[in-house]
Tab-separated table of C-alpha atoms in Angstrom:
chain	number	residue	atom	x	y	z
H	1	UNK	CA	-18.914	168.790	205.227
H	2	UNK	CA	-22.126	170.494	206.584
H	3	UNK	CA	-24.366	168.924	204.336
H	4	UNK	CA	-22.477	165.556	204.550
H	5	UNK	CA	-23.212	165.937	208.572
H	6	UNK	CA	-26.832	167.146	207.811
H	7	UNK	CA	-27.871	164.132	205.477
H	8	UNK	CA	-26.364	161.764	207.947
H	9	UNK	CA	-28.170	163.281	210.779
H	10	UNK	CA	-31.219	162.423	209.256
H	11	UNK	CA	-30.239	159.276	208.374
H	12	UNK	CA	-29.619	158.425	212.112
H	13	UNK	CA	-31.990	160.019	213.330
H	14	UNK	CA	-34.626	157.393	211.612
H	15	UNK	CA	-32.284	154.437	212.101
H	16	UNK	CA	-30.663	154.790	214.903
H	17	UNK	CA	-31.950	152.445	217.390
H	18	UNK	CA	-31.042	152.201	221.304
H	19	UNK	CA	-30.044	148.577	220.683
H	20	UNK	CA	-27.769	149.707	217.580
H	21	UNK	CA	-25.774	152.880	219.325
H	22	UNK	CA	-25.235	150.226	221.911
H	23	UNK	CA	-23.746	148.071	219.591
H	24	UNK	CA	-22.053	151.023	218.004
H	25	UNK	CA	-20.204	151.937	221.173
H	26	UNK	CA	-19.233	148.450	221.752
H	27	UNK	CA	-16.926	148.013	218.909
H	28	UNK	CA	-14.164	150.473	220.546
H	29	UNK	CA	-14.349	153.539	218.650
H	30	UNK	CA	-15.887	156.641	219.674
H	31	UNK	CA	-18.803	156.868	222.306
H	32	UNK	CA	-21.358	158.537	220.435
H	33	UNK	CA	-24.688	159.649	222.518
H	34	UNK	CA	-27.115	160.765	219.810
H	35	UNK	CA	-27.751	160.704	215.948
H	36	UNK	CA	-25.807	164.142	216.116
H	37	UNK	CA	-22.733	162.634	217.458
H	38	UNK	CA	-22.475	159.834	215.135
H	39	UNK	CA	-23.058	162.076	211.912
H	40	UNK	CA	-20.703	164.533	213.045
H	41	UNK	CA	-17.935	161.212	214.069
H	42	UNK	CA	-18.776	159.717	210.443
H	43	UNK	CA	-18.718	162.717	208.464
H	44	UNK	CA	-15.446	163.706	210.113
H	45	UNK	CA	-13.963	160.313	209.166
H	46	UNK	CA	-15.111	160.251	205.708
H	47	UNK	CA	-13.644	163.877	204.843
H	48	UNK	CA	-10.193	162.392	206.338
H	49	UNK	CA	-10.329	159.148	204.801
H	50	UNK	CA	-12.088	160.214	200.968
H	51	UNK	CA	-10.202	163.578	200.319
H	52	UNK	CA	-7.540	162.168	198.467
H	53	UNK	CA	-6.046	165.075	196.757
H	54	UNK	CA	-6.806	167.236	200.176
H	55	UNK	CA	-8.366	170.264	198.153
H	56	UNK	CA	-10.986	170.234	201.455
H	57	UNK	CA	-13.976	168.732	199.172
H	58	UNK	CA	-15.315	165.425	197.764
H	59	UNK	CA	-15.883	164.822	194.433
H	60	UNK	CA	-18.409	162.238	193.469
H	61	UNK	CA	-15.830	159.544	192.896
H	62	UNK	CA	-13.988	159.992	195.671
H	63	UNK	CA	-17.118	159.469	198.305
H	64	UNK	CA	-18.172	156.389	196.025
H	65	UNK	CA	-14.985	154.972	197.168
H	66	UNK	CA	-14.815	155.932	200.488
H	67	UNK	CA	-18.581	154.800	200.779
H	68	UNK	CA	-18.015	151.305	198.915
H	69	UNK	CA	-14.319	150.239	199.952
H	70	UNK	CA	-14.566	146.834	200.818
H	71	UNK	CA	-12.849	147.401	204.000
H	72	UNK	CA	-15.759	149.395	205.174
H	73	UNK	CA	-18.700	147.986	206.781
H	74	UNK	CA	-21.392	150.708	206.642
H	75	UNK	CA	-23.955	147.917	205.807
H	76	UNK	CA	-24.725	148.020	209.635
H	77	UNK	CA	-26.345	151.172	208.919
H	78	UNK	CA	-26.229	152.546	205.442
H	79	UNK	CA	-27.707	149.318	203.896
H	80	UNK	CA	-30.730	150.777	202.363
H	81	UNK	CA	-28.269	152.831	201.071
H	82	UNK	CA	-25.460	150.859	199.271
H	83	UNK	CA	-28.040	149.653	196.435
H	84	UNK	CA	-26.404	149.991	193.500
H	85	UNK	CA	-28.680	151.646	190.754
């Protein structure tokens, strides 16, 4: 989890705009004030959501499906990311 909320951190802190955190906020979920916040909210959810046999870590596969489930819309802000090599 630490260095999921680390690489996410830096993630937001380049891409994080004010005009996207306000947009962010908007949609209902949590209020997130900083790059920090959001990391630590999306790294939280991930672990939740991903951990499928609960053993309290991700395995490759199981964070490729969290990350690409099509009823996830990171694109807002991991879309430089979801390139598929």
């Amino acid at each position: 989890l630490d260095e999921m909320f680390k690489f996410m951190t830096s993630v937001f802190r380049v891409g994080l705009t004010p005009q996207l955190l306000s947009e962010i906020n908007s949609l209902g979920g949590a209020t997130v004030e900083s790059p920090e916040e959001l990391a630590c909210v999306t790294a939280l959810q991930c672990y939740r959501e991903s951990d499928l046999n609960k053993d309290g870590k991700l395995s490759i596969d199981e964070f490729k499906n969290w990350f690409f489930a099509p009823d996830h819309d990171p694109a807002m802000l991991f879309s430089p990311l979801r390139c598929k090599h």
